[in-house]
mmCIF file of C-alpha atoms in Angstrom:
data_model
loop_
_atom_site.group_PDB
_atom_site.id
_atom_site.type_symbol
_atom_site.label_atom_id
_atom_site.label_comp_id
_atom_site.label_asym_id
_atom_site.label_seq_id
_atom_site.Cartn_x
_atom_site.Cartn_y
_atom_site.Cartn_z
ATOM 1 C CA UNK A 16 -18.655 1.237 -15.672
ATOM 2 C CA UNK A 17 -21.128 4.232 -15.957
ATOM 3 C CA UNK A 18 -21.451 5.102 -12.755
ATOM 4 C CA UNK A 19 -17.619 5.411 -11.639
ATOM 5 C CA UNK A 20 -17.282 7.227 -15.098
ATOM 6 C CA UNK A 21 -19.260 9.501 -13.246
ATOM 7 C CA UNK A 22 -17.163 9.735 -10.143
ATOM 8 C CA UNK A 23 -14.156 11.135 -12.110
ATOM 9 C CA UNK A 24 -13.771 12.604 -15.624
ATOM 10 C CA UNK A 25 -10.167 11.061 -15.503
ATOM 11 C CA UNK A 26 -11.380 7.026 -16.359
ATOM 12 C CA UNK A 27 -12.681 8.491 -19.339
ATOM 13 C CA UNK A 28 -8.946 9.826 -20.077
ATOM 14 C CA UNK A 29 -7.673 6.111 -19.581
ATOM 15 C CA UNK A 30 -10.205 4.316 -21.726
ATOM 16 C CA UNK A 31 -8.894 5.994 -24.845
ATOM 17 C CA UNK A 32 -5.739 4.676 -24.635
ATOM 18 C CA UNK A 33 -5.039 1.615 -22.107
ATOM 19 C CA UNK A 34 -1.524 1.317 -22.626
ATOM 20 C CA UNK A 35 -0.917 5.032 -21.498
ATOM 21 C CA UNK A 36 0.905 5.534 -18.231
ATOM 22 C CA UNK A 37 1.044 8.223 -15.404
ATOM 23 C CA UNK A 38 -2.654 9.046 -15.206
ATOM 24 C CA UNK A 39 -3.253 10.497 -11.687
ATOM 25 C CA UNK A 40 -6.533 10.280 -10.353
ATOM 26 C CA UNK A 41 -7.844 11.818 -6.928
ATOM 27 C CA UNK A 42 -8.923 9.781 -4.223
ATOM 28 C CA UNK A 43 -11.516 11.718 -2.925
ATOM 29 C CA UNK A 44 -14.527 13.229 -5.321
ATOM 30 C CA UNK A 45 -15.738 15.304 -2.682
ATOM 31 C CA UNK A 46 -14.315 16.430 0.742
ATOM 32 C CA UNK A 47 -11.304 14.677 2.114
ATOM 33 C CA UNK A 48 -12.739 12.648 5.447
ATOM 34 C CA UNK A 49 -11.073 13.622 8.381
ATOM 35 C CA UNK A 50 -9.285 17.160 6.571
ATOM 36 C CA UNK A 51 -10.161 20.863 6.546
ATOM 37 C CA UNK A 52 -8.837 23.266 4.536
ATOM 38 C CA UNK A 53 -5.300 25.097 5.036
ATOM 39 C CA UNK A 54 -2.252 26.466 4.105
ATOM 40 C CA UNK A 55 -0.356 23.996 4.105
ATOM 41 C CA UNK A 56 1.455 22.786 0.942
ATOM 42 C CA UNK A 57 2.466 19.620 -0.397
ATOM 43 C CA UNK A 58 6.067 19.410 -0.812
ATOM 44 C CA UNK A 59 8.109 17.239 -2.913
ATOM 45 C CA UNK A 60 11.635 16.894 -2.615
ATOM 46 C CA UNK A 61 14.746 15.618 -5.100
ATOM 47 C CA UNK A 62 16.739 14.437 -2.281
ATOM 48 C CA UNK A 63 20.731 14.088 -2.671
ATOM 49 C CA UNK A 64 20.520 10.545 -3.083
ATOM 50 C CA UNK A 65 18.400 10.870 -5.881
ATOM 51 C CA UNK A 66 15.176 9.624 -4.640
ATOM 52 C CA UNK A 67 12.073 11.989 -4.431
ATOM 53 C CA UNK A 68 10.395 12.515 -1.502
ATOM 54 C CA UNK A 69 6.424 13.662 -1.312
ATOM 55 C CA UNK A 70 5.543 14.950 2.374
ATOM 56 C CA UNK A 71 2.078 16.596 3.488
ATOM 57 C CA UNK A 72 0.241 15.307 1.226
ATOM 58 C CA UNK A 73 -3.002 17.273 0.955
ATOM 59 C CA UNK A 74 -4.816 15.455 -1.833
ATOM 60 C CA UNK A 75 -4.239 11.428 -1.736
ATOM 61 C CA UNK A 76 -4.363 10.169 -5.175
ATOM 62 C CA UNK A 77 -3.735 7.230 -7.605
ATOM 63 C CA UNK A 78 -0.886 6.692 -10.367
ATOM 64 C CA UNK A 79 -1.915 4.169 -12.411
ATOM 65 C CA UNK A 80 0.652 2.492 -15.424
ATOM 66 C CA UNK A 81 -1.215 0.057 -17.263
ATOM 67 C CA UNK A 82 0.347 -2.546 -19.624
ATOM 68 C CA UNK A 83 -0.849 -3.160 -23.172
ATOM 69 C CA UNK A 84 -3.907 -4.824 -23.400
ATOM 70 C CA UNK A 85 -2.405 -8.115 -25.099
ATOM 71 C CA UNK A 86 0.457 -8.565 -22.417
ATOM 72 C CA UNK A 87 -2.485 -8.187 -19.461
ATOM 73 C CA UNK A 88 -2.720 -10.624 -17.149
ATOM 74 C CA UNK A 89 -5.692 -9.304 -15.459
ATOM 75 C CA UNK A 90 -3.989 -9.008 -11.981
ATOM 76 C CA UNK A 91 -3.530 -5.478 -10.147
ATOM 77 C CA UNK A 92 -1.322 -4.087 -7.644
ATOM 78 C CA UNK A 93 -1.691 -1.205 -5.519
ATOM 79 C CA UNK A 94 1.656 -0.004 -4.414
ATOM 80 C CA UNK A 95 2.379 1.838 -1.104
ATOM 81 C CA UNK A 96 5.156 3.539 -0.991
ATOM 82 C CA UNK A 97 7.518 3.739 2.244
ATOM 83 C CA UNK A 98 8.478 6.627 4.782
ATOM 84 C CA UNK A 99 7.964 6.341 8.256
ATOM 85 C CA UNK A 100 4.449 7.630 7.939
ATOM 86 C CA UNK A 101 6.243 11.226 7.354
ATOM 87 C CA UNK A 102 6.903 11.173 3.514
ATOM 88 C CA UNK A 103 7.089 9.169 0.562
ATOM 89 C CA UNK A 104 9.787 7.438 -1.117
ATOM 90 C CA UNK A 105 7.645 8.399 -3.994
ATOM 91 C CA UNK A 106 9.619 7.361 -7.139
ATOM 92 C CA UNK A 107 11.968 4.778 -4.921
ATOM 93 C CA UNK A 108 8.885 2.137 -3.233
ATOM 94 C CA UNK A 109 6.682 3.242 -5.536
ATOM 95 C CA UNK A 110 6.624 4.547 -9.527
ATOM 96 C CA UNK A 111 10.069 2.355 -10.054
ATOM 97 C CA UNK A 112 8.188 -0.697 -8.495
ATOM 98 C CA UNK A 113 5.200 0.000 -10.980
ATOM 99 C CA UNK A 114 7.321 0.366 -14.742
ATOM 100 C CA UNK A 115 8.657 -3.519 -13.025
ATOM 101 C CA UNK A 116 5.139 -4.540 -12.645
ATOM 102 C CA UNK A 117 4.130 -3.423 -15.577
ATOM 103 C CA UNK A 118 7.219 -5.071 -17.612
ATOM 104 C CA UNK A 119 5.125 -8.452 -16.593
ATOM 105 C CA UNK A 120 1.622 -7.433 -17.420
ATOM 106 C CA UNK A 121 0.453 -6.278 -14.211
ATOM 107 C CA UNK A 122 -1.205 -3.175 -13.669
ATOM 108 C CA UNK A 123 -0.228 -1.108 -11.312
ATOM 109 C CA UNK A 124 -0.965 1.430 -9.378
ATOM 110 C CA UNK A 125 0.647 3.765 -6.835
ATOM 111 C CA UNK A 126 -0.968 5.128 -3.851
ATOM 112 C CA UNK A 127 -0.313 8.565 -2.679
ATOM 113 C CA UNK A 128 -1.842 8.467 0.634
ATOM 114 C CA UNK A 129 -1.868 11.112 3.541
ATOM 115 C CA UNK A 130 0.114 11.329 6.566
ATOM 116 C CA UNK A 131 -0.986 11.399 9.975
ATOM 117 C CA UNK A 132 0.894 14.517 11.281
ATOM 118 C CA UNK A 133 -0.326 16.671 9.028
ATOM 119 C CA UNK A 134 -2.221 19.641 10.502
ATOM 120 C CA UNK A 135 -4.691 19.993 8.073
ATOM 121 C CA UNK A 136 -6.022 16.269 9.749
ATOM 122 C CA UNK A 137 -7.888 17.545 12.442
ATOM 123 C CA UNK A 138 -9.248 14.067 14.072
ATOM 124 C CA UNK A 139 -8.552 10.441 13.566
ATOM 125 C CA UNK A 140 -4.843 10.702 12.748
ATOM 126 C CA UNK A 141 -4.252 6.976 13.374
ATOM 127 C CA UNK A 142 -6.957 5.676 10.505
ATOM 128 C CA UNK A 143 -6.242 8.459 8.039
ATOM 129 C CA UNK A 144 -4.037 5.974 5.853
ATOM 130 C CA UNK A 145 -6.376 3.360 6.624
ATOM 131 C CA UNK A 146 -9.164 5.567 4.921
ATOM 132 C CA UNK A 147 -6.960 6.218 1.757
ATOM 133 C CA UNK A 148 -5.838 2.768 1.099
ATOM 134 C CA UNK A 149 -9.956 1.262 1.675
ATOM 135 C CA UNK A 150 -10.851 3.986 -1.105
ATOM 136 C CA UNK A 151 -7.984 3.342 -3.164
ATOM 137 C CA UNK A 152 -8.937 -0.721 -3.582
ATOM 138 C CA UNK A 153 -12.337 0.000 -4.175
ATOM 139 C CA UNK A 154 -11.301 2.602 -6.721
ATOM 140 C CA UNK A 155 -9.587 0.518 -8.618
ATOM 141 C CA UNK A 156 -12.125 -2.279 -8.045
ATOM 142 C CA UNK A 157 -14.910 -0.285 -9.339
ATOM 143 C CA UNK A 158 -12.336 0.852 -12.782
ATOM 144 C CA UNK A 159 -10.975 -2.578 -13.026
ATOM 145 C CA UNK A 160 -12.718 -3.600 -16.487
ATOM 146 C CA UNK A 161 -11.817 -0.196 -17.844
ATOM 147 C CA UNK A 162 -8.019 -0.771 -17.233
ATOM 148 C CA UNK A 163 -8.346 -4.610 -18.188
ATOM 149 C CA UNK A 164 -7.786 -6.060 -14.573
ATOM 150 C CA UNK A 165 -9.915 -8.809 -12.725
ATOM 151 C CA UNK A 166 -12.043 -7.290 -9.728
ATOM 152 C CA UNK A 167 -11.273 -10.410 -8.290
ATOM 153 C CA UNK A 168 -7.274 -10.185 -8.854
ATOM 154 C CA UNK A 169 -6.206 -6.788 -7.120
ATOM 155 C CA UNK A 170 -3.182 -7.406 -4.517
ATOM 156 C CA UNK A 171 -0.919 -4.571 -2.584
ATOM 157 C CA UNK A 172 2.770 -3.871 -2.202
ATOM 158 C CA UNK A 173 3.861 -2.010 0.728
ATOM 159 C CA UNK A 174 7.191 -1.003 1.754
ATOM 160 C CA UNK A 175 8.228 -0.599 5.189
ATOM 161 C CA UNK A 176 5.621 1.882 6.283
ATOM 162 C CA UNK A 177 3.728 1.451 3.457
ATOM 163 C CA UNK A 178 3.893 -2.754 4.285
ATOM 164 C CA UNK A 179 2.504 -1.540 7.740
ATOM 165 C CA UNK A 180 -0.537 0.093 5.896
ATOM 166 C CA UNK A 181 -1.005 -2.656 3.407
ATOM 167 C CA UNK A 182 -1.079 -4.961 6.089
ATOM 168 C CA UNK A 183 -3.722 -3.219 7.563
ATOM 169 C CA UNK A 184 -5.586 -3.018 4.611
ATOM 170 C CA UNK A 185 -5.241 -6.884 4.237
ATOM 171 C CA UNK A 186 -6.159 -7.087 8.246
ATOM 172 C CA UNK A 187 -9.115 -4.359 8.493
ATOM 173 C CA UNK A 188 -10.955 -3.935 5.389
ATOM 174 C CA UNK A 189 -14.107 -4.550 6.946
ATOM 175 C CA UNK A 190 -13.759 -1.636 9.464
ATOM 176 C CA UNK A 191 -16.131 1.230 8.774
ATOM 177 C CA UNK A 192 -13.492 4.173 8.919
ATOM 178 C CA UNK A 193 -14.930 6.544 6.527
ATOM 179 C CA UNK A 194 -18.352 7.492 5.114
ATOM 180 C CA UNK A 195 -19.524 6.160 1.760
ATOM 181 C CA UNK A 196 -19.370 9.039 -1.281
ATOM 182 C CA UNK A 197 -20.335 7.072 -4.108
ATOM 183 C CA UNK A 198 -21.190 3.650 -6.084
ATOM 184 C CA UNK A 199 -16.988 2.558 -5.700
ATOM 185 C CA UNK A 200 -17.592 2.521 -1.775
ATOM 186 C CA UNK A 201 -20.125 0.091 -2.020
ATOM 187 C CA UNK A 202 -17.472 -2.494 -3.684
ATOM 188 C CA UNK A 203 -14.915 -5.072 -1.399
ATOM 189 C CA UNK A 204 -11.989 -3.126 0.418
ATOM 190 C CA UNK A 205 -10.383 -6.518 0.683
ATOM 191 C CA UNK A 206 -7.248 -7.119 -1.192
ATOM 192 C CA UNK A 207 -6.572 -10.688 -3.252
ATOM 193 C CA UNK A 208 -3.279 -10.638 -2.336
ATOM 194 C CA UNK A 209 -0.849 -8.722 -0.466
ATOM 195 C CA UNK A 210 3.183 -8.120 -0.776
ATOM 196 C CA UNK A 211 4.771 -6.944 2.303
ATOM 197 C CA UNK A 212 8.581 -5.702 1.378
ATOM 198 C CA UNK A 213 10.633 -5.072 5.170
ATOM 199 C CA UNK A 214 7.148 -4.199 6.596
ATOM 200 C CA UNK A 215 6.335 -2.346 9.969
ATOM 201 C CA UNK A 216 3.532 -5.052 10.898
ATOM 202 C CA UNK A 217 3.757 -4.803 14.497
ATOM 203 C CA UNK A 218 3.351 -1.360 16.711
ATOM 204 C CA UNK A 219 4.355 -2.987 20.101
ATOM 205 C CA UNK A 220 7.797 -3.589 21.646
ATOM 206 C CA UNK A 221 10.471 -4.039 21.309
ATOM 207 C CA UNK A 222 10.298 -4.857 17.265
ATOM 208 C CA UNK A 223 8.240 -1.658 16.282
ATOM 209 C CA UNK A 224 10.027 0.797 13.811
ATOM 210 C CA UNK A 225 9.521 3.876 16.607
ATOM 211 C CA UNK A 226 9.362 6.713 13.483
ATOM 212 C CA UNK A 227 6.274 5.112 12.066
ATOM 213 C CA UNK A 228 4.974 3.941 15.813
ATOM 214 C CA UNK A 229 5.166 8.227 16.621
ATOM 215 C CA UNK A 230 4.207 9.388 13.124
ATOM 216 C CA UNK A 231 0.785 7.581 13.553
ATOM 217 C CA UNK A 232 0.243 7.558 17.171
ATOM 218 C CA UNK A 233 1.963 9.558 18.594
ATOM 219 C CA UNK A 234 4.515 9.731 21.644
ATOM 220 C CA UNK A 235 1.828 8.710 24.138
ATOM 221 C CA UNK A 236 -0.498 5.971 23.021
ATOM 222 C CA UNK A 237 -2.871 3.803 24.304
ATOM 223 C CA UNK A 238 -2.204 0.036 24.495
ATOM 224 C CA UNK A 239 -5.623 -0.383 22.513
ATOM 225 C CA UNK A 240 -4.714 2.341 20.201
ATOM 226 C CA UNK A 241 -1.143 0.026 20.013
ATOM 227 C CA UNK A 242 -3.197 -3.520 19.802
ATOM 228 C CA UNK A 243 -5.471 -1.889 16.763
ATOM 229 C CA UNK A 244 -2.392 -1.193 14.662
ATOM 230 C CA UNK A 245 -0.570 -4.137 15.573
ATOM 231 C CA UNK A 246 -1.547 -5.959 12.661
ATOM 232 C CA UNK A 247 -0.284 -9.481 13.506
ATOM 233 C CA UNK A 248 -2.769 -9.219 16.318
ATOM 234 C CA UNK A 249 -5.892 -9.138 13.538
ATOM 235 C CA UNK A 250 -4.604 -12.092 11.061
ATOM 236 C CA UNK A 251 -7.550 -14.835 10.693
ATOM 237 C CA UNK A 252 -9.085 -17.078 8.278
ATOM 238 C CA UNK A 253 -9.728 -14.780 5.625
ATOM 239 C CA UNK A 254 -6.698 -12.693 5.927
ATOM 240 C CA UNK A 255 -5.565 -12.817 2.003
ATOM 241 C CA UNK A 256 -2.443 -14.589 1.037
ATOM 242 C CA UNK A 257 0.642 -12.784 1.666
ATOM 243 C CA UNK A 258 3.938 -12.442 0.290
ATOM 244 C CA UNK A 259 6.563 -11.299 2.623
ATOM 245 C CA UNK A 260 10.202 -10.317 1.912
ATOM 246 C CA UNK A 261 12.646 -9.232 4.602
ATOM 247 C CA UNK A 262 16.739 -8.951 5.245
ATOM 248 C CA UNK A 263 17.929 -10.260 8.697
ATOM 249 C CA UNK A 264 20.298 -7.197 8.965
ATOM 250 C CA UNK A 265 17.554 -4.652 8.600
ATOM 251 C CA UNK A 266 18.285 -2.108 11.490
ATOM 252 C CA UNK A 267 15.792 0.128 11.009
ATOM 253 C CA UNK A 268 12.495 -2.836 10.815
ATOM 254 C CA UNK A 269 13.232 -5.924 12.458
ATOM 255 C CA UNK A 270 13.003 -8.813 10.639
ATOM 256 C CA UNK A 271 10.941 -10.042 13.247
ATOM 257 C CA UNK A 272 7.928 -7.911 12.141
ATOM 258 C CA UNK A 273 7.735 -9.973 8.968
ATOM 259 C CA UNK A 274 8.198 -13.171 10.936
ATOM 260 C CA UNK A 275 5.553 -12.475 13.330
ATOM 261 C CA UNK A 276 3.248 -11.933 10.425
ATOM 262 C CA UNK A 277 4.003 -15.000 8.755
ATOM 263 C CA UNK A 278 3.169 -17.075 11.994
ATOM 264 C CA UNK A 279 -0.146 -15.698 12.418
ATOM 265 C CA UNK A 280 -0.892 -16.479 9.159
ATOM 266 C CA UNK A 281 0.106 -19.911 9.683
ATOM 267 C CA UNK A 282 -1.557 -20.299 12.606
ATOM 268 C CA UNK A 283 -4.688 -19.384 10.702
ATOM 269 C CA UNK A 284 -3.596 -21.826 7.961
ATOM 270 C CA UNK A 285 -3.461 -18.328 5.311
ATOM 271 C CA UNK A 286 -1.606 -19.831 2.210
ATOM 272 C CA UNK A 287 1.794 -17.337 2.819
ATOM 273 C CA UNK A 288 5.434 -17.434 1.497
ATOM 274 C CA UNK A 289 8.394 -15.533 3.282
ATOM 275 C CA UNK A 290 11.992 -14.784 2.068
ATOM 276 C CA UNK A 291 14.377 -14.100 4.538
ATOM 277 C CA UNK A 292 18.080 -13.013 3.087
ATOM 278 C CA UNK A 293 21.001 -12.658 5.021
ATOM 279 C CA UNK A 294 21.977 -9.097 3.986
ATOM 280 C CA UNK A 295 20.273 -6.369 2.287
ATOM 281 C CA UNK A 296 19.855 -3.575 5.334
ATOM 282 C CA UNK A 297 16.183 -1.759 5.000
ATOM 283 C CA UNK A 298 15.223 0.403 1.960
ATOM 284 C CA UNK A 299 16.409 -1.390 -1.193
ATOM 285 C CA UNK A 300 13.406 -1.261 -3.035
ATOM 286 C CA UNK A 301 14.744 -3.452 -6.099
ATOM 287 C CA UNK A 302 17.817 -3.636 -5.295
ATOM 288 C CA UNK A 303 19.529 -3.576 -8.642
ATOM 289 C CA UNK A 304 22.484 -3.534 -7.759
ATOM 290 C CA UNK A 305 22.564 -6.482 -5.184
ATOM 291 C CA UNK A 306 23.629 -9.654 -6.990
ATOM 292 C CA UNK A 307 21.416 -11.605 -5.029
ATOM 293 C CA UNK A 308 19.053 -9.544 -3.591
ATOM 294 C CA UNK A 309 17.650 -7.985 -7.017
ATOM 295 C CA UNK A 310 15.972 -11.386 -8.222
ATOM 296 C CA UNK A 311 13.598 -11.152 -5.343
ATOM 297 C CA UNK A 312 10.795 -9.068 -7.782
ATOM 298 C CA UNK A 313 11.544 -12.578 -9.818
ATOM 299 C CA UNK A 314 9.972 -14.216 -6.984
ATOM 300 C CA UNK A 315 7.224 -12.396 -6.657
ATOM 301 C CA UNK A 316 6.366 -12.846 -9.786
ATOM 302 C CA UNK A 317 6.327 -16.271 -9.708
ATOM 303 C CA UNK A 318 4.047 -16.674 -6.483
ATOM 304 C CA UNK A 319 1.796 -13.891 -8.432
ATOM 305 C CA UNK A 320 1.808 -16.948 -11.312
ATOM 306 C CA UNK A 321 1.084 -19.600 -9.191
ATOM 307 C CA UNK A 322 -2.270 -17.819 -7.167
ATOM 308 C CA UNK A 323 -4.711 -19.976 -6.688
#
């Protein structure tokens, strides 16, 4: 497309070769929304357990892995990655989960989005994410026939955290949180399809993950500022159909965010499938090494098949 050619020299980069993986992109062609200027550094860490963390992010971008053009399906995925809202399992929720996609002919595409308590965010801490994960859809909307996707077969994956935000990019794409830049803004924020992997979904008590609750809003918030980002609270007849995935034992997110989810998209008679597994804890991502857990990426892929 010639005018999001424009927007970014890096599409350009892509088109030459469309199997070619780890292009980044920016988010943002011109200022950040909602950022100033600082000092502060982006820092990634190689953590003991071998997973790489990305905190304070300063410049949100997108990772995109494309398959070859002859195993394609035409369906994309945006993936966000997990954290509390205070880093990013970067390689864990998100570049591991896109080589997987890929494997079955989906692009995909990981989001590295900005956190709310960064100081470099000087007003509306709570919709930052929001604003990333609107211009990252669009983004990849508006590039779609360059990487060989469908505009109208781009989904999300979010883990924990990240399943918070895609949720409420599935639940409030239509809110005006940002101001348009370019041609991409004018395109649909609304996803096809979402995945939610042991999602935050709800902010209220007593089945809110606190970390992510505090990293967004703070330790004092509003029950309207709550209610907003309580996403089962905004499900309705053209919430997209949803995926969810979920172990009963999960400590850290109850499994009765997912459930809560999946009845207000029932209730709204939003085509949904849930898989609820006995064990697994919170943080597995694809859980190799589970015998039973590790085919659930299986499933997905079959639901992705079976889209109407």
């Amino acid at each position: 497309m010639k005018i999001f050619r424009k927007a970014t020299l890096v599409l350009t980069i892509m088109s030459i070769g469309m199997s070619a993986q780890d292009t980044i992109m920016p988010l943002w062609p011109q200022a950040v929304p909602n950022q100033i200027a600082s000092g502060e550094k982006e820092v990634v860490d190689h953590k003991d357990d071998g997973i790489t963390w990305i905190t304070n992010v300063q410049n949100p971008t997108l990772e995109v892995y494309l398959p070859s053009r002859k195993n394609a399906t035409g369906q994309a995925v945006l993936i966000f990655p997990g954290g509390g809202y205070h880093g990013l399992a970067y390689d864990w929720e998100g570049t591991d989960i896109a080589k997987a996609l890929t494997v079955k002919g989906v692009a995909a595409i990981v989001v590295k989005y900005r956190l709310p308590w960064s100081k470099s965010i000087t007003k509306g801490k709570n919709v930052v994410p929001l604003q990333d994960a609107q211009r990252a859809i669009r983004l990849v909307r508006a590039g779609a026939a360059e990487w060989g996707s469908a505009p109208d077969k781009i989904g999300i994956m979010g883990f924990s955290a990240g399943g918070h935000l895609a949720s409420t990019l599935g639940t409030h794409y239509n809110d005006e949180v940002y101001q348009r830049q370019d041609a991409a803004d004018d395109l649909s924020a609304r996803p096809d399809f979402m995945a939610l992997i042991y999602p935050v979904i709800t902010l209220g008590e007593p089945s809110t993950h606190t970390g992510s609750r505090t990293s967004l809003l703070g330790e004092d918030p509003t029950q309207e500022e709550v209610n907003y980002l309580s996403n089962e609270k905004h499900v309705n007849g053209d919430t997209p159909p949803a995926f969810l995935l979920h172990a009963m034992d999960d400590k850290a997110v109850p499994v009765e965010n997912s459930i809560l989810f999946f009845g207000a998209l029932r209730e709204h008679q939003v085509p949904a499938t849930m898989h609820v597994y006995p064990t697994g804890g919170h943080g597995f991502s694809l859980a190799l090494n589970d015998g039973r857990l590790k085919n659930w990426i299986n499933l997905f892929f079959d639901w992705l098949v079976n889209l109407d």
